[in-house]
Amino acid sequence: MTGNLIEIFSSAQGEGPYIGRRQVFVRFEGCNLKCWYCDTACTIGSHLQCAVETLKPEEPDFFVQNPVSVEDAAGYIQNLLDVVPHHSVSFTGGEPLLHAEFIAAVAERISAPVFLETNGTLPEKLKKILPYVDIVSMDVKPPSAVGEDLWARHRVFLETAARKDVYVKLVVAEDLTETEFAKTCRMIADVSADIPLILQPVTLRDGSVPLRAASLLEMQARALRVLRDVRLIPQAHTMMGIR
Ligand code: SF4
């Protein structure tokens, strides 16, 4: 089995409740959505090679040809885990669940928990690999972000993910509507009011947040009327100068 990968590297998580945790990142090509604010060039076939970090001064970082085999990918990940203790391995993209079988096969060969950063729209794929997944970071993609109605798929996905350590992340952009925000809160509350909701204000490339603090606090207050754990956490990659 093989997968089309963009990069395998070690860094700190820059979003959500695990912010700052050291992780190995495995970034896949390919996504089933087209969000207007997407910052990842991940079309399938657009990366002929995958960049691999080593964390060893005596072994320079290198590139390998795509697609990469399960055995090789697991080996590159485990090498990083052996050099520095990591909290978990983040499978990201693109949409990692397009490569669900690949992730399950890699998970069997590595020694760290599996952290899935997903757009939360492929519940059948999640069900297949749920035993291999430890933490689910699920994005909610409202119609204003993707131009299609994904509520039903999000709902089934969250019901499945709720069997694991899961949190929901909503990117707050200027065009997020009141209805979309209310629907997000209601959907989570219907599954469990204890599932954390992370409100992540959209961050511009220069690191600034174009939304008013007062309106973000008001949104948090509204969400807290139906959910027990609602946090305002901006993207921290730019602040920390990490990728
Ligand atoms: S789901 Fe993520 S990777 Fe896919 S288009 Fe949206 S932001 Fe980009």
Tab-separated table of C-alpha atoms and ligand atoms in Angstrom:
chain	number	residue	atom	x	y	z
A	1	MET	CA	0.000	0.000	0.000
A	2	THR	CA	1.252	3.482	-0.827
A	3	GLY	CA	0.240	7.104	-0.168
A	4	ASN	CA	0.898	10.476	-1.779
A	5	LEU	CA	2.576	12.577	0.893
A	6	ILE	CA	3.718	16.187	0.937
A	7	GLU	CA	5.935	16.105	4.014
A	8	ILE	CA	6.866	14.321	7.238
A	9	PHE	CA	8.317	16.626	9.868
A	10	SER	CA	8.484	17.424	13.570
A	11	SER	CA	6.984	20.599	15.023
A	12	ALA	CA	4.605	21.943	17.666
A	13	GLN	CA	0.842	21.860	17.201
A	14	GLY	CA	-0.296	25.367	16.313
A	15	GLU	CA	-4.072	25.107	16.797
A	16	GLY	CA	-6.699	24.020	19.283
A	17	PRO	CA	-6.483	22.531	22.781
A	18	TYR	CA	-3.252	20.627	22.055
A	19	ILE	CA	-1.469	23.831	21.027
A	20	GLY	CA	2.237	23.638	21.716
A	21	ARG	CA	2.348	19.836	21.942
A	22	ARG	CA	5.264	18.327	20.075
A	23	GLN	CA	4.035	16.234	17.160
A	24	VAL	CA	5.258	14.477	14.069
A	25	PHE	CA	3.197	15.802	11.155
A	26	VAL	CA	2.328	13.646	8.163
A	27	ARG	CA	0.761	15.785	5.460
A	28	PHE	CA	-1.173	14.052	2.678
A	29	GLU	CA	-2.056	15.268	-0.772
A	30	GLY	CA	-5.726	15.450	-1.703
A	31	CYS	CA	-8.883	16.983	-0.280
A	32	ASN	CA	-12.599	16.432	-0.966
A	33	LEU	CA	-13.464	20.095	-0.231
A	34	LYS	CA	-12.509	23.538	-1.514
A	35	CYS	CA	-12.541	26.062	1.348
A	36	TRP	CA	-11.933	29.624	0.228
A	37	TYR	CA	-9.362	30.223	2.973
A	38	CYS	CA	-7.366	27.037	2.325
A	39	ASP	CA	-3.619	27.606	2.640
A	40	THR	CA	-2.504	24.106	1.593
A	41	ALA	CA	-1.544	23.351	-2.012
A	42	CYS	CA	-2.547	19.708	-1.912
A	43	THR	CA	-3.950	18.592	-5.269
A	44	ILE	CA	-3.275	14.877	-5.792
A	45	GLY	CA	-0.192	14.472	-7.980
A	46	SER	CA	1.106	18.003	-7.383
A	47	HIS	CA	4.046	16.771	-5.289
A	48	LEU	CA	6.357	14.404	-7.117
A	49	GLN	CA	8.371	14.046	-3.917
A	50	CYS	CA	7.746	13.989	-0.173
A	51	ALA	CA	10.022	16.064	2.099
A	52	VAL	CA	11.319	14.098	5.096
A	53	GLU	CA	12.901	15.650	8.188
A	54	THR	CA	15.403	13.625	10.228
A	55	LEU	CA	16.195	15.773	13.329
A	56	LYS	CA	19.717	14.334	13.088
A	57	PRO	CA	22.554	16.775	12.277
A	58	GLU	CA	24.558	13.934	10.738
A	59	GLU	CA	21.650	12.927	8.448
A	60	PRO	CA	20.368	15.826	6.324
A	61	ASP	CA	16.675	16.120	5.557
A	62	PHE	CA	15.830	14.522	2.226
A	63	PHE	CA	13.138	13.936	-0.415
A	64	VAL	CA	11.625	10.606	-1.498
A	65	GLN	CA	9.614	9.862	-4.621
A	66	ASN	CA	5.829	9.678	-4.339
A	67	PRO	CA	3.912	7.524	-3.723
A	68	VAL	CA	5.543	6.423	-0.447
A	69	SER	CA	5.060	2.893	0.916
A	70	VAL	CA	3.498	2.254	4.345
A	71	GLU	CA	6.735	0.647	5.528
A	72	ASP	CA	8.882	3.612	4.467
A	73	ALA	CA	6.487	6.229	5.880
A	74	ALA	CA	6.281	4.389	9.220
A	75	GLY	CA	10.066	4.137	9.265
A	76	TYR	CA	10.535	7.894	8.702
A	77	ILE	CA	7.973	8.678	11.422
A	78	GLN	CA	9.484	6.227	13.906
A	79	ASN	CA	12.961	7.680	13.290
A	80	LEU	CA	11.660	11.092	14.442
A	81	LEU	CA	9.905	9.512	17.452
A	82	ASP	CA	13.164	7.798	18.407
A	83	VAL	CA	15.168	11.043	18.318
A	84	VAL	CA	12.717	13.204	20.324
A	85	PRO	CA	9.752	12.064	22.460
A	86	HIS	CA	6.576	13.365	20.784
A	87	HIS	CA	3.061	13.707	22.142
A	88	SER	CA	1.475	12.143	19.047
A	89	VAL	CA	1.591	11.820	15.269
A	90	SER	CA	-0.696	14.234	13.465
A	91	PHE	CA	-2.116	12.976	10.175
A	92	THR	CA	-3.173	16.043	8.255
A	93	GLY	CA	-3.584	17.373	4.746
A	94	GLY	CA	-5.486	17.924	2.673
A	95	GLU	CA	-7.977	15.455	4.068
A	96	PRO	CA	-6.172	12.535	5.739
A	97	LEU	CA	-9.224	10.253	5.735
A	98	LEU	CA	-8.918	9.971	1.951
A	99	HIS	CA	-5.961	7.772	2.974
A	100	ALA	CA	-7.679	5.954	5.854
A	101	GLU	CA	-6.307	2.472	5.117
A	102	PHE	CA	-2.799	3.871	4.789
A	103	ILE	CA	-3.097	5.596	8.201
A	104	ALA	CA	-4.300	2.380	9.860
A	105	ALA	CA	-1.386	0.436	8.406
A	106	VAL	CA	1.130	3.092	9.522
A	107	ALA	CA	-0.462	3.259	12.998
A	108	GLU	CA	0.270	-0.440	13.504
A	109	ARG	CA	3.960	0.215	12.954
A	110	ILE	CA	4.655	3.296	15.113
A	111	SER	CA	4.920	3.911	18.862
A	112	ALA	CA	2.922	7.132	19.365
A	113	PRO	CA	-0.791	8.013	19.580
A	114	VAL	CA	-2.620	8.893	16.354
A	115	PHE	CA	-3.990	12.440	16.086
A	116	LEU	CA	-6.322	13.045	13.145
A	117	GLU	CA	-6.821	16.576	11.747
A	118	THR	CA	-9.901	16.190	9.578
A	119	ASN	CA	-12.612	18.217	7.888
A	120	GLY	CA	-15.175	15.873	9.470
A	121	THR	CA	-17.049	14.920	6.297
A	122	LEU	CA	-16.060	11.278	5.692
A	123	PRO	CA	-17.760	9.337	8.527
A	124	GLU	CA	-17.562	5.949	6.787
A	125	LYS	CA	-13.796	6.281	6.488
A	126	LEU	CA	-13.513	7.276	10.149
A	127	LYS	CA	-15.563	4.246	11.247
A	128	LYS	CA	-13.167	1.936	9.397
A	129	ILE	CA	-10.069	3.166	11.217
A	130	LEU	CA	-11.535	4.285	14.549
A	131	PRO	CA	-9.650	1.644	16.584
A	132	TYR	CA	-6.376	3.143	15.367
A	133	VAL	CA	-7.263	6.766	16.195
A	134	ASP	CA	-6.665	8.354	19.610
A	135	ILE	CA	-7.557	12.033	19.142
A	136	VAL	CA	-9.861	13.598	16.539
A	137	SER	CA	-9.569	17.285	15.677
A	138	MET	CA	-12.742	17.813	13.648
A	139	ASP	CA	-13.317	20.960	11.617
A	140	VAL	CA	-16.846	22.154	10.902
A	141	LYS	CA	-17.133	23.523	7.375
A	142	PRO	CA	-20.214	25.740	6.990
A	143	PRO	CA	-21.670	26.556	3.544
A	144	SER	CA	-20.082	30.040	3.668
A	145	ALA	CA	-16.637	28.368	3.701
A	146	VAL	CA	-17.145	25.563	1.195
A	147	GLY	CA	-20.225	26.446	-0.832
A	148	GLU	CA	-22.123	23.252	0.059
A	149	ASP	CA	-24.298	21.925	2.879
A	150	LEU	CA	-22.337	19.381	4.945
A	151	TRP	CA	-24.407	19.410	8.170
A	152	ALA	CA	-25.745	15.858	7.844
A	153	ARG	CA	-22.304	14.413	7.178
A	154	HIS	CA	-20.783	16.445	10.035
A	155	ARG	CA	-23.444	15.159	12.420
A	156	VAL	CA	-22.818	11.463	11.637
A	157	PHE	CA	-19.084	12.068	11.776
A	158	LEU	CA	-19.259	13.682	15.218
A	159	GLU	CA	-21.438	10.874	16.583
A	160	THR	CA	-18.723	8.411	15.507
A	161	ALA	CA	-15.799	10.549	16.680
A	162	ALA	CA	-17.446	11.038	20.094
A	163	ARG	CA	-16.274	7.515	20.980
A	164	LYS	CA	-12.745	8.985	21.031
A	165	ASP	CA	-11.081	12.096	22.451
A	166	VAL	CA	-12.641	14.655	20.085
A	167	TYR	CA	-12.953	18.407	19.825
A	168	VAL	CA	-14.603	20.546	17.171
A	169	LYS	CA	-12.880	23.506	15.554
A	170	LEU	CA	-14.795	26.270	13.800
A	171	VAL	CA	-12.841	28.837	11.819
A	172	VAL	CA	-14.550	32.157	12.487
A	173	ALA	CA	-14.463	34.316	9.377
A	174	GLU	CA	-16.399	37.499	8.594
A	175	ASP	CA	-18.826	35.639	6.341
A	176	LEU	CA	-19.801	33.004	8.946
A	177	THR	CA	-23.551	33.542	9.391
A	178	GLU	CA	-25.561	33.596	12.623
A	179	THR	CA	-27.467	30.529	11.421
A	180	GLU	CA	-24.280	28.590	10.715
A	181	PHE	CA	-22.889	29.431	14.140
A	182	ALA	CA	-26.109	28.412	15.875
A	183	LYS	CA	-26.271	25.170	13.849
A	184	THR	CA	-22.713	24.288	14.837
A	185	CYS	CA	-23.431	24.773	18.555
A	186	ARG	CA	-26.722	22.861	18.334
A	187	MET	CA	-25.161	19.936	16.468
A	188	ILE	CA	-22.429	19.543	19.094
A	189	ALA	CA	-24.877	19.904	21.991
A	190	ASP	CA	-27.120	17.229	20.455
A	191	VAL	CA	-24.204	14.767	20.454
A	192	SER	CA	-22.694	15.888	23.800
A	193	ALA	CA	-22.479	19.286	25.492
A	194	ASP	CA	-19.103	18.182	26.893
A	195	ILE	CA	-17.378	18.081	23.490
A	196	PRO	CA	-15.047	21.119	23.396
A	197	LEU	CA	-15.712	23.748	20.718
A	198	ILE	CA	-12.689	25.759	19.610
A	199	LEU	CA	-13.502	29.104	17.991
A	200	GLN	CA	-10.523	29.891	15.801
A	201	PRO	CA	-10.594	33.406	14.339
A	202	VAL	CA	-9.313	33.362	10.781
A	203	THR	CA	-5.680	34.498	10.768
A	204	LEU	CA	-4.236	36.485	7.876
A	205	ARG	CA	-0.854	35.667	6.378
A	206	ASP	CA	0.764	38.493	8.378
A	207	GLY	CA	-0.493	36.893	11.619
A	208	SER	CA	-3.221	39.473	12.288
A	209	VAL	CA	-6.828	38.613	13.211
A	210	PRO	CA	-9.337	40.781	11.277
A	211	LEU	CA	-12.268	40.253	13.681
A	212	ARG	CA	-13.176	42.431	16.659
A	213	ALA	CA	-12.376	40.970	20.085
A	214	ALA	CA	-15.806	42.036	21.362
A	215	SER	CA	-17.653	40.017	18.708
A	216	LEU	CA	-15.488	36.963	19.370
A	217	LEU	CA	-16.254	37.175	23.092
A	218	GLU	CA	-19.947	37.554	22.313
A	219	MET	CA	-19.852	34.414	20.161
A	220	GLN	CA	-18.117	32.507	22.934
A	221	ALA	CA	-20.766	33.660	25.414
A	222	ARG	CA	-23.560	32.490	23.107
A	223	ALA	CA	-21.953	29.081	22.614
A	224	LEU	CA	-21.452	28.684	26.373
A	225	ARG	CA	-25.207	28.795	26.838
A	226	VAL	CA	-25.462	25.326	25.210
A	227	LEU	CA	-21.931	23.885	25.491
A	228	ARG	CA	-19.765	23.428	28.571
A	229	ASP	CA	-16.299	23.928	27.026
A	230	VAL	CA	-15.883	26.737	24.474
A	231	ARG	CA	-12.446	28.227	23.864
A	232	LEU	CA	-11.183	31.129	21.766
A	233	ILE	CA	-7.825	30.054	20.329
A	234	PRO	CA	-6.204	31.734	17.311
A	235	GLN	CA	-3.713	29.985	15.019
A	236	ALA	CA	-0.297	30.188	16.637
A	237	HIS	CA	1.983	29.037	13.809
A	238	THR	CA	2.786	32.556	12.630
A	239	MET	CA	3.186	33.908	16.178
A	240	MET	CA	5.716	31.205	16.983
A	241	GLY	CA	7.372	31.247	13.562
A	242	ILE	CA	6.698	27.547	13.010
A	243	ARG	CA	5.070	25.716	10.115
B	1	SF4	S1	-10.759	20.961	4.202
B	1	SF4	FE1	-8.750	21.796	4.792
B	1	SF4	S2	-7.337	21.095	3.177
B	1	SF4	FE2	-9.442	20.813	2.404
B	1	SF4	S3	-9.858	22.692	1.237
B	1	SF4	FE3	-10.637	23.011	3.330
B	1	SF4	S4	-8.927	24.017	4.445
B	1	SF4	FE4	-8.060	23.108	2.556
